[in-house]
Short mmCIF file of C-alpha atoms in Angstrom, two decimals:
data_model
loop_
_atom_site.label_atom_id
_atom_site.label_comp_id
_atom_site.label_asym_id
_atom_site.label_seq_id
_atom_site.Cartn_x
_atom_site.Cartn_y
_atom_site.Cartn_z
CA MET A 5 7.76 8.05 -25.96
CA LYS A 6 4.14 7.00 -26.00
CA VAL A 7 3.38 5.06 -22.81
CA ILE A 8 0.28 3.15 -21.71
CA VAL A 9 -0.13 2.75 -17.94
CA LEU A 10 -2.46 -0.06 -16.88
CA GLY A 11 -4.07 0.80 -13.54
CA ALA A 12 -5.27 4.09 -12.03
CA GLY A 13 -4.54 3.52 -8.36
CA ILE A 14 -1.94 5.49 -6.43
CA ILE A 15 0.87 3.57 -8.18
CA GLY A 16 -0.40 4.00 -11.73
CA VAL A 17 -1.39 7.64 -11.38
CA SER A 18 1.91 8.55 -9.70
CA THR A 19 3.72 6.83 -12.56
CA ALA A 20 1.67 8.78 -15.10
CA TRP A 21 2.43 12.10 -13.38
CA HIS A 22 6.17 11.54 -13.42
CA LEU A 23 6.15 10.21 -16.98
CA LEU A 24 4.55 13.51 -17.98
CA ASP A 25 7.37 15.30 -16.16
CA GLU A 26 9.81 13.39 -18.35
CA GLY A 27 8.03 14.60 -21.48
CA HIS A 28 6.22 11.42 -22.49
CA GLU A 29 2.73 10.97 -23.95
CA VAL A 30 0.63 9.01 -21.43
CA THR A 31 -2.60 7.00 -21.56
CA VAL A 32 -3.97 5.40 -18.37
CA VAL A 33 -6.43 2.50 -18.53
CA ASP A 34 -8.62 1.32 -15.64
CA ARG A 35 -11.75 -0.79 -15.40
CA GLN A 36 -13.36 1.47 -12.80
CA ASP A 37 -15.16 4.77 -13.49
CA ASP A 38 -12.58 6.89 -11.69
CA ALA A 39 -9.11 6.66 -10.21
CA ALA A 40 -8.40 4.97 -6.87
CA LEU A 41 -11.61 2.93 -6.62
CA GLU A 42 -9.95 -0.36 -5.72
CA THR A 43 -6.93 -0.93 -3.44
CA SER A 44 -6.34 2.82 -2.97
CA PHE A 45 -9.98 3.50 -2.08
CA ALA A 46 -10.22 3.12 1.72
CA ASN A 47 -6.86 1.95 3.05
CA GLY A 48 -5.28 2.72 6.41
CA ALA A 49 -4.26 6.24 5.28
CA GLN A 50 -0.76 6.05 6.75
CA ILE A 51 2.52 7.21 5.20
CA SER A 52 4.51 4.79 7.34
CA VAL A 53 8.15 5.05 6.30
CA SER A 54 9.31 4.07 9.79
CA PHE A 55 6.81 1.25 10.36
CA CYS A 56 7.57 -0.86 7.31
CA GLU A 57 8.79 -4.12 8.82
CA PRO A 58 8.18 -7.08 6.49
CA TRP A 59 5.55 -9.59 7.57
CA ALA A 60 8.14 -12.36 7.22
CA ASN A 61 10.24 -12.65 10.37
CA ALA A 62 11.52 -15.41 12.62
CA GLU A 63 8.37 -15.37 14.80
CA ALA A 64 5.86 -15.26 11.92
CA PRO A 65 5.40 -19.02 11.22
CA LEU A 66 4.33 -19.78 14.79
CA LYS A 67 1.98 -16.79 14.90
CA VAL A 68 0.34 -17.70 11.59
CA ALA A 69 -0.14 -21.29 12.78
CA LYS A 70 -1.87 -20.05 15.95
CA TRP A 71 -4.14 -17.78 13.93
CA LEU A 72 -5.27 -20.36 11.36
CA LEU A 73 -8.65 -21.07 12.95
CA ARG A 74 -9.47 -17.54 14.13
CA ASP A 75 -11.72 -15.52 11.84
CA ASP A 76 -10.58 -12.31 13.54
CA SER A 77 -6.84 -13.04 13.40
CA PRO A 78 -4.48 -10.32 12.10
CA LEU A 79 -3.14 -12.59 9.34
CA LEU A 80 -5.46 -15.34 8.12
CA PHE A 81 -4.06 -17.94 5.72
CA ARG A 82 -6.82 -20.07 4.23
CA PRO A 83 -5.20 -22.86 2.18
CA ARG A 84 -6.69 -23.30 -1.31
CA LEU A 85 -6.06 -25.54 -4.30
CA ASP A 86 -4.10 -22.69 -5.83
CA PRO A 87 -0.46 -23.25 -6.86
CA HIS A 88 0.19 -19.51 -6.80
CA GLN A 89 -0.91 -19.31 -3.17
CA TRP A 90 1.37 -22.21 -2.22
CA ARG A 91 4.28 -20.74 -4.13
CA TRP A 92 3.77 -17.49 -2.25
CA GLY A 93 3.46 -19.25 1.11
CA LEU A 94 6.63 -21.33 0.67
CA SER A 95 8.56 -18.25 -0.43
CA PHE A 96 7.23 -16.39 2.60
CA LEU A 97 8.52 -19.11 4.93
CA ALA A 98 11.94 -18.88 3.28
CA GLN A 99 12.03 -15.18 4.21
CA CYS A 100 11.34 -15.86 7.89
CA THR A 101 14.94 -15.50 9.02
CA ASP A 102 16.72 -12.68 10.82
CA ALA A 103 19.11 -12.16 7.90
CA ALA A 104 16.31 -11.90 5.34
CA PHE A 105 14.34 -9.58 7.63
CA GLU A 106 17.26 -7.14 7.96
CA ARG A 107 17.93 -7.25 4.23
CA ASN A 108 14.31 -6.56 3.38
CA VAL A 109 13.97 -3.77 5.95
CA ALA A 110 16.95 -1.94 4.42
CA GLN A 111 15.27 -1.80 1.00
CA LEU A 112 11.85 -0.86 2.35
CA VAL A 113 13.25 2.00 4.43
CA ALA A 114 15.30 3.29 1.51
CA LEU A 115 12.30 3.26 -0.84
CA GLY A 116 10.08 4.76 1.88
CA ARG A 117 12.39 7.72 2.45
CA TYR A 118 12.76 8.35 -1.25
CA SER A 119 9.00 8.15 -1.72
CA HIS A 120 8.22 10.44 1.21
CA GLU A 121 10.48 13.12 -0.25
CA ALA A 122 8.81 12.64 -3.63
CA LEU A 123 5.37 13.00 -2.03
CA LYS A 124 6.33 16.17 -0.17
CA ALA A 125 7.77 17.69 -3.34
CA LEU A 126 4.64 16.78 -5.29
CA VAL A 127 2.29 18.26 -2.66
CA ALA A 128 4.36 21.46 -2.46
CA ARG A 129 4.17 21.76 -6.23
CA THR A 130 0.47 21.00 -6.69
CA GLY A 131 -1.18 22.12 -3.44
CA ILE A 132 -3.32 18.96 -3.34
CA GLU A 133 -5.36 18.70 -0.13
CA TYR A 134 -6.26 15.25 1.19
CA HIS A 135 -6.85 15.49 4.98
CA ARG A 136 -3.11 15.44 5.49
CA LEU A 137 -1.87 15.32 9.10
CA GLU A 138 1.86 15.60 9.69
CA ARG A 139 1.78 14.44 13.31
CA GLY A 140 3.68 11.18 13.08
CA ILE A 141 2.61 7.61 13.77
CA LEU A 142 2.28 6.21 17.29
CA HIS A 143 2.49 2.44 17.82
CA PHE A 144 1.15 1.36 21.21
CA PHE A 145 1.38 -2.00 22.99
CA SER A 146 -0.97 -3.66 25.49
CA THR A 147 1.46 -6.15 27.06
CA GLN A 148 4.99 -5.84 28.38
CA ALA A 149 6.19 -8.67 26.14
CA ASP A 150 4.86 -6.95 23.02
CA PHE A 151 6.33 -3.64 24.19
CA ASP A 152 9.75 -5.25 24.65
CA ALA A 153 9.55 -6.68 21.12
CA GLY A 154 8.49 -3.27 19.83
CA ALA A 155 11.45 -1.60 21.51
CA ALA A 156 13.78 -4.13 19.84
CA ALA A 157 12.18 -3.38 16.46
CA ALA A 158 12.67 0.34 17.09
CA GLU A 159 16.37 -0.27 17.73
CA LEU A 160 16.62 -2.11 14.41
CA MET A 161 14.97 0.79 12.60
CA ARG A 162 17.31 3.27 14.29
CA ARG A 163 20.23 1.30 12.86
CA HIS A 164 18.78 2.19 9.47
CA GLY A 165 18.66 5.86 10.39
CA VAL A 166 14.99 6.03 11.38
CA ASP A 167 14.02 8.29 14.29
CA ARG A 168 11.71 5.79 16.00
CA ARG A 169 11.44 6.64 19.68
CA VAL A 170 10.55 4.27 22.53
CA LEU A 171 7.95 5.77 24.89
CA THR A 172 6.64 4.97 28.35
CA ARG A 173 2.90 4.81 28.97
CA ASP A 174 2.87 8.41 30.19
CA GLU A 175 4.81 9.54 27.13
CA VAL A 176 2.35 7.71 24.87
CA LEU A 177 -0.53 9.60 26.47
CA LYS A 178 1.34 12.87 26.12
CA VAL A 179 1.72 12.29 22.37
CA GLU A 180 -1.95 11.30 22.02
CA PRO A 181 -4.08 12.40 25.00
CA ALA A 182 -7.22 10.93 23.38
CA LEU A 183 -5.99 7.47 24.46
CA ALA A 184 -6.50 8.37 28.14
CA ALA A 185 -9.57 6.15 28.57
CA PHE A 186 -7.50 3.16 27.48
CA GLY A 187 -4.31 4.32 29.17
CA ALA A 188 -4.28 1.81 32.03
CA ARG A 189 -4.03 -1.01 29.45
CA ILE A 190 -1.07 0.49 27.56
CA ALA A 191 2.37 -0.87 28.40
CA GLY A 192 4.27 1.61 26.23
CA GLY A 193 4.82 2.56 22.63
CA THR A 194 7.08 3.70 19.84
CA TYR A 195 6.68 6.95 17.93
CA THR A 196 8.04 8.43 14.73
CA PRO A 197 7.22 12.13 14.36
CA SER A 198 8.27 12.27 10.68
CA ASP A 199 5.52 9.92 9.45
CA GLU A 200 2.08 11.22 8.48
CA SER A 201 -1.39 10.31 7.28
CA GLY A 202 -3.95 11.33 4.68
CA ASP A 203 -6.64 10.06 2.31
CA ALA A 204 -5.04 8.11 -0.55
CA ARG A 205 -8.23 8.12 -2.64
CA VAL A 206 -8.67 11.89 -2.46
CA PHE A 207 -5.00 12.44 -3.26
CA THR A 208 -4.97 10.02 -6.20
CA GLN A 209 -8.16 11.34 -7.76
CA GLN A 210 -6.92 14.91 -7.59
CA LEU A 211 -3.56 13.92 -9.04
CA ALA A 212 -5.34 12.09 -11.88
CA ARG A 213 -7.27 15.25 -12.73
CA LEU A 214 -4.05 17.25 -12.80
CA CYS A 215 -2.52 14.62 -15.08
CA ALA A 216 -5.50 14.99 -17.43
CA GLN A 217 -5.05 18.78 -17.42
CA ARG A 218 -1.44 18.24 -18.48
CA GLY A 219 -2.50 16.12 -21.44
CA ALA A 220 -2.75 12.55 -20.16
CA THR A 221 -5.63 10.45 -21.53
CA PHE A 222 -7.66 8.37 -19.05
CA LEU A 223 -9.70 5.46 -20.37
CA TYR A 224 -11.93 4.60 -17.44
CA GLY A 225 -14.47 1.77 -17.63
CA HIS A 226 -12.12 -0.38 -19.75
CA ASP A 227 -11.19 -3.98 -18.91
CA VAL A 228 -7.64 -5.00 -19.76
CA LEU A 229 -7.91 -8.33 -21.60
CA GLY A 230 -4.29 -9.10 -22.42
CA PHE A 231 -1.19 -8.21 -24.38
CA GLU A 232 -0.25 -8.88 -27.98
CA PRO A 233 3.42 -9.98 -28.00
CA SER A 234 5.82 -10.11 -30.90
CA GLY A 235 9.28 -11.50 -30.30
CA ASP A 236 10.75 -9.88 -27.22
CA ARG A 237 8.33 -6.96 -27.24
CA VAL A 238 4.69 -6.10 -26.67
CA VAL A 239 3.02 -4.57 -29.73
CA GLY A 240 -0.39 -3.87 -28.20
CA VAL A 241 -2.79 -4.35 -25.32
CA ARG A 242 -6.39 -5.45 -25.84
CA VAL A 243 -9.05 -3.56 -23.87
CA ARG A 244 -12.83 -3.78 -23.72
CA ASP A 245 -15.12 -0.82 -23.15
CA ARG A 246 -17.51 -1.90 -20.40
CA ALA A 247 -20.29 0.33 -21.69
CA THR A 248 -20.25 -0.69 -25.36
CA ARG A 249 -18.48 -4.11 -25.03
CA ARG A 250 -16.26 -3.01 -27.92
CA VAL A 251 -12.80 -4.62 -27.93
CA ARG A 252 -9.85 -2.79 -29.43
CA THR A 253 -6.07 -2.86 -29.34
CA LEU A 254 -4.10 0.08 -27.97
CA THR A 255 -0.52 0.57 -29.10
CA ALA A 256 2.41 2.41 -27.57
CA ASP A 257 6.19 2.39 -27.39
CA HIS A 258 6.19 1.19 -23.78
CA TYR A 259 3.68 -0.33 -21.35
CA VAL A 260 3.48 -0.16 -17.55
CA ALA A 261 1.70 -2.89 -15.56
CA ALA A 262 0.41 -1.29 -12.36
CA MET A 263 -2.79 -3.21 -11.70
CA GLY A 264 -2.09 -4.29 -8.15
CA SER A 265 -2.99 -7.91 -7.41
CA PHE A 266 -4.32 -8.36 -10.94
CA THR A 267 -0.92 -7.69 -12.51
CA ALA A 268 0.36 -11.22 -11.87
CA PRO A 269 -2.39 -13.14 -13.75
CA LEU A 270 -2.31 -10.55 -16.56
CA LEU A 271 1.39 -11.17 -17.21
CA ARG A 272 1.54 -14.97 -16.88
CA PRO A 273 0.62 -15.62 -20.55
CA LEU A 274 3.74 -13.64 -21.45
CA GLY A 275 5.93 -15.86 -19.28
CA VAL A 276 6.39 -13.10 -16.68
CA CYS A 277 5.69 -14.89 -13.38
CA LEU A 278 5.53 -12.42 -10.50
CA ASN A 279 5.26 -13.80 -6.97
CA VAL A 280 2.38 -11.48 -6.04
CA TYR A 281 -0.66 -12.75 -4.18
CA PRO A 282 -3.67 -10.75 -2.95
CA ALA A 283 -4.01 -10.07 0.77
CA LYS A 284 -7.58 -9.06 1.50
CA GLY A 285 -7.59 -6.11 3.87
CA TYR A 286 -10.57 -4.52 5.59
CA SER A 287 -11.45 -1.06 6.81
CA ALA A 288 -14.28 0.74 8.56
CA THR A 289 -14.87 4.47 8.21
CA LEU A 290 -16.90 6.09 10.98
CA ARG A 291 -18.37 9.54 11.44
CA LEU A 292 -17.10 11.24 14.59
CA LYS A 293 -19.75 12.30 17.08
CA HIS A 294 -17.16 14.08 19.22
CA PRO A 295 -14.25 15.17 17.01
CA GLU A 296 -12.71 17.05 19.92
CA ARG A 297 -12.20 13.75 21.78
CA ALA A 298 -10.84 11.79 18.81
CA SER A 299 -7.19 11.08 18.10
CA THR A 300 -5.26 13.22 15.64
CA VAL A 301 -1.99 11.28 15.66
CA SER A 302 -2.19 8.26 13.37
CA LEU A 303 -2.10 5.08 15.46
CA LEU A 304 -1.01 1.46 15.21
CA ASP A 305 -2.68 -0.87 17.71
CA ASP A 306 -0.24 -3.73 18.11
CA SER A 307 -2.55 -6.24 19.78
CA ARG A 308 -5.11 -6.13 16.93
CA LYS A 309 -2.71 -5.09 14.14
CA VAL A 310 -4.94 -2.25 13.00
CA ALA A 311 -4.23 1.31 11.89
CA ILE A 312 -6.38 4.25 13.00
CA SER A 313 -6.21 7.54 11.10
CA ARG A 314 -8.18 10.77 11.40
CA LEU A 315 -9.69 12.03 8.15
CA GLY A 316 -11.39 15.33 8.95
CA ASP A 317 -14.60 14.59 10.83
CA GLU A 318 -14.27 10.87 10.17
CA VAL A 319 -11.93 8.14 11.34
CA ARG A 320 -10.57 5.20 9.38
CA ILE A 321 -9.84 1.88 11.12
CA ALA A 322 -8.04 -0.56 8.84
CA GLY A 323 -6.13 -3.77 9.12
CA THR A 324 -5.90 -7.54 9.03
CA ALA A 325 -4.87 -9.60 6.02
CA GLU A 326 -6.64 -12.61 4.58
CA MET A 327 -4.76 -14.77 2.08
CA ALA A 328 -7.77 -16.32 0.39
CA GLY A 329 -7.73 -15.45 -3.28
CA TYR A 330 -9.40 -12.62 -5.18
CA ASP A 331 -12.62 -12.34 -3.20
CA THR A 332 -13.52 -8.81 -2.01
CA SER A 333 -17.00 -9.58 -0.67
CA LEU A 334 -18.17 -8.27 2.69
CA ASP A 335 -21.08 -10.66 3.24
CA SER A 336 -19.30 -13.90 4.21
CA PRO A 337 -19.26 -14.97 7.89
CA THR A 338 -15.50 -14.34 8.05
CA ALA A 339 -15.82 -10.90 6.47
CA ARG A 340 -18.57 -9.89 8.87
CA VAL A 341 -16.49 -10.97 11.88
CA ARG A 342 -13.46 -9.05 10.65
CA CYS A 343 -15.43 -5.90 9.88
CA GLN A 344 -17.23 -5.85 13.22
CA ALA A 345 -13.94 -6.47 15.04
CA LEU A 346 -12.62 -3.16 13.66
CA VAL A 347 -15.61 -1.20 14.98
CA LYS A 348 -15.56 -3.01 18.32
CA ARG A 349 -11.90 -2.24 18.82
CA TYR A 350 -12.35 1.45 18.09
CA GLU A 351 -15.15 1.63 20.64
CA GLU A 352 -12.90 -0.07 23.21
CA LEU A 353 -10.19 2.50 22.61
CA PHE A 354 -12.39 5.58 22.26
CA PRO A 355 -15.78 4.88 23.86
CA GLY A 356 -18.61 7.05 22.57
CA VAL A 357 -16.41 9.12 20.26
CA ALA A 358 -17.66 7.80 16.90
CA ASP A 359 -21.04 6.86 15.49
CA THR A 360 -20.77 3.06 15.30
CA SER A 361 -24.33 2.58 14.07
CA ALA A 362 -23.57 3.16 10.38
CA PRO A 363 -19.99 2.13 9.56
CA ARG A 364 -18.84 2.16 5.96
CA PHE A 365 -17.03 -1.12 5.47
CA TRP A 366 -14.61 -1.84 2.64
CA ALA A 367 -12.35 -4.67 1.54
CA GLY A 368 -9.49 -4.43 -0.93
CA LEU A 369 -6.78 -6.69 -2.29
CA ARG A 370 -3.26 -5.67 -1.33
CA PRO A 371 -0.75 -6.97 -3.92
CA SER A 372 1.69 -8.69 -1.58
CA THR A 373 5.10 -10.24 -2.18
CA PRO A 374 6.74 -12.67 0.29
CA THR A 375 9.41 -10.05 1.06
CA ASN A 376 7.02 -7.05 1.05
CA ILE A 377 9.38 -5.56 -1.55
CA PRO A 378 7.59 -4.43 -4.72
CA TYR A 379 8.53 -5.10 -8.33
CA ILE A 380 9.67 -1.81 -9.88
CA GLY A 381 11.52 -1.72 -13.20
CA ARG A 382 11.79 -3.50 -16.51
CA SER A 383 10.32 -6.97 -17.01
CA ARG A 384 11.92 -9.70 -19.11
CA ILE A 385 10.05 -8.17 -22.06
CA ALA A 386 11.92 -5.18 -23.45
CA ASN A 387 9.15 -2.58 -23.47
CA LEU A 388 7.02 -3.87 -20.57
CA TRP A 389 7.62 -2.26 -17.17
CA LEU A 390 6.49 -3.27 -13.69
CA ASN A 391 5.18 -1.22 -10.78
CA THR A 392 3.34 -3.59 -8.49
CA GLY A 393 3.55 -5.74 -5.36
CA HIS A 394 3.51 -2.93 -2.81
CA GLY A 395 1.30 -4.81 -0.34
CA THR A 396 0.22 -2.63 2.59
CA LEU A 397 2.72 0.09 1.62
CA GLY A 398 1.26 1.31 -1.67
CA TRP A 399 0.32 4.69 -0.23
CA THR A 400 3.69 4.96 1.54
CA HIS A 401 5.71 4.03 -1.54
CA GLY A 402 3.43 5.36 -4.29
CA ALA A 403 4.98 8.72 -5.14
CA GLY A 404 8.53 7.42 -5.11
CA SER A 405 7.71 4.27 -7.04
CA GLY A 406 6.09 6.34 -9.78
CA ARG A 407 9.00 8.74 -9.94
CA ALA A 408 11.64 6.00 -9.91
CA LEU A 409 9.98 4.05 -12.72
CA ALA A 410 9.54 7.16 -14.87
CA LEU A 411 13.24 7.90 -14.47
CA LEU A 412 14.24 4.33 -15.31
CA MET A 413 12.08 4.41 -18.42
CA SER A 414 13.79 7.67 -19.43
CA GLY A 415 17.27 6.19 -19.08
CA LYS A 416 18.08 7.78 -15.72
CA ARG A 417 19.10 6.28 -12.40
CA PRO A 418 16.96 7.09 -9.32
CA ASP A 419 19.01 8.20 -6.34
CA VAL A 420 17.90 5.42 -4.00
CA ALA A 421 19.52 2.19 -2.80
CA PHE A 422 16.82 -0.17 -4.07
CA GLY A 423 16.94 -3.33 -6.17
CA PHE A 424 15.02 -2.41 -9.31
CA CYS A 425 13.92 -5.10 -11.74
CA GLY A 426 15.86 -5.44 -14.97
CA ASP A 427 18.89 -3.45 -16.02
CA VAL A 428 19.12 0.30 -15.88
CA PRO A 429 20.04 1.40 -19.43
CA ALA A 430 23.79 1.59 -19.94
CA ARG A 431 23.64 5.29 -20.81
CA ALA A 432 22.39 6.07 -17.29
CA ARG A 433 25.31 7.47 -15.40
CA ARG A 434 23.95 10.23 -13.21
CA ALA A 435 21.80 9.55 -10.15
CA VAL A 436 18.72 11.78 -10.13
CA PRO A 437 17.62 13.10 -6.71
CA VAL A 438 13.97 13.52 -5.79
CA ALA A 439 13.91 17.29 -6.18
CA ALA A 440 15.49 17.28 -9.64
#
């Protein structure tokens, strides 16, 4: 088949790679000048299979209400005259039950495991290097109450087969000695040695180049304007070259919408209404002055809800979510507060370790669903496929999502207990494992 993939982030490029494996002709379209220059550009860098709890839980409504007026809050909901935001918010509240939480966790863990195996197989095959550290993820807590809640969450994850260990303060410091300066303020932690970290942008850009070497066409610098429907199918997609302003229609047998937060507005004219809303996330990347004193285990700081990952001689601090539309600016008062809070927190944890005088700040839009479960599979339109809504887990779920969708499009059934969109073709009878 001839397939057009819209979006060159980790999701779109992974999809393209696996479509090539299935023998298809692939064209990838993106408005940026290279792959991974939007949501995949400077994220938290964690492959967090074991730390994938949905945002929606029984305690979430009260927490969000308390955070409404705090510019530095972990989750900031700024109400707007936007029906899509309100639809998302009401659906989120409906998911804030223990039963929904358990149901959503089961799917996220299943997809995470499948994706991690797909990533490891892909790296073994290609040799891509991306500051990968296979040292697990350590989640530490600053109060006994938060630690108790974390231990309960670890027990839930263990029921789903995840090796998430509960650690005392001393055990936390043994896993990551670089936290010693902050050790007196740590109540305990949880740790999963099987998780890892690495630079999603570096990985995605290298994978895109390998896709091109295998015959994929990449149309960078092209805006996606909309689809041309006919009956129950799409017969073309209109794109505009940003350099020449020329508009043309690209045609294919099948189309994949993998444009992150921008997928939902793109598909609405077709009557495909995805409940995806952008969550603005921030990061700061700092140069390390003393790499020997910096952490190497990827960290989750529970009190500030930030991730900290080592990337060679730099460190990435990322976190917070702001439900306030499609703005990615860094110059608003709220954005400045949130950016500086990341740097301040790192200095509290690791005083003098990084150069805080010249941080590289970034903001990106995470395509979030109320359940945190992405849309993967066929849309209501016969030849239009979905791979979006991964929220904060795009890097974690990217390789597996791409592989699963490529298999579905080829009439095969991925070997994972996940609720894919649409019907798997009737001829699909055999489950296909990751290593196949």
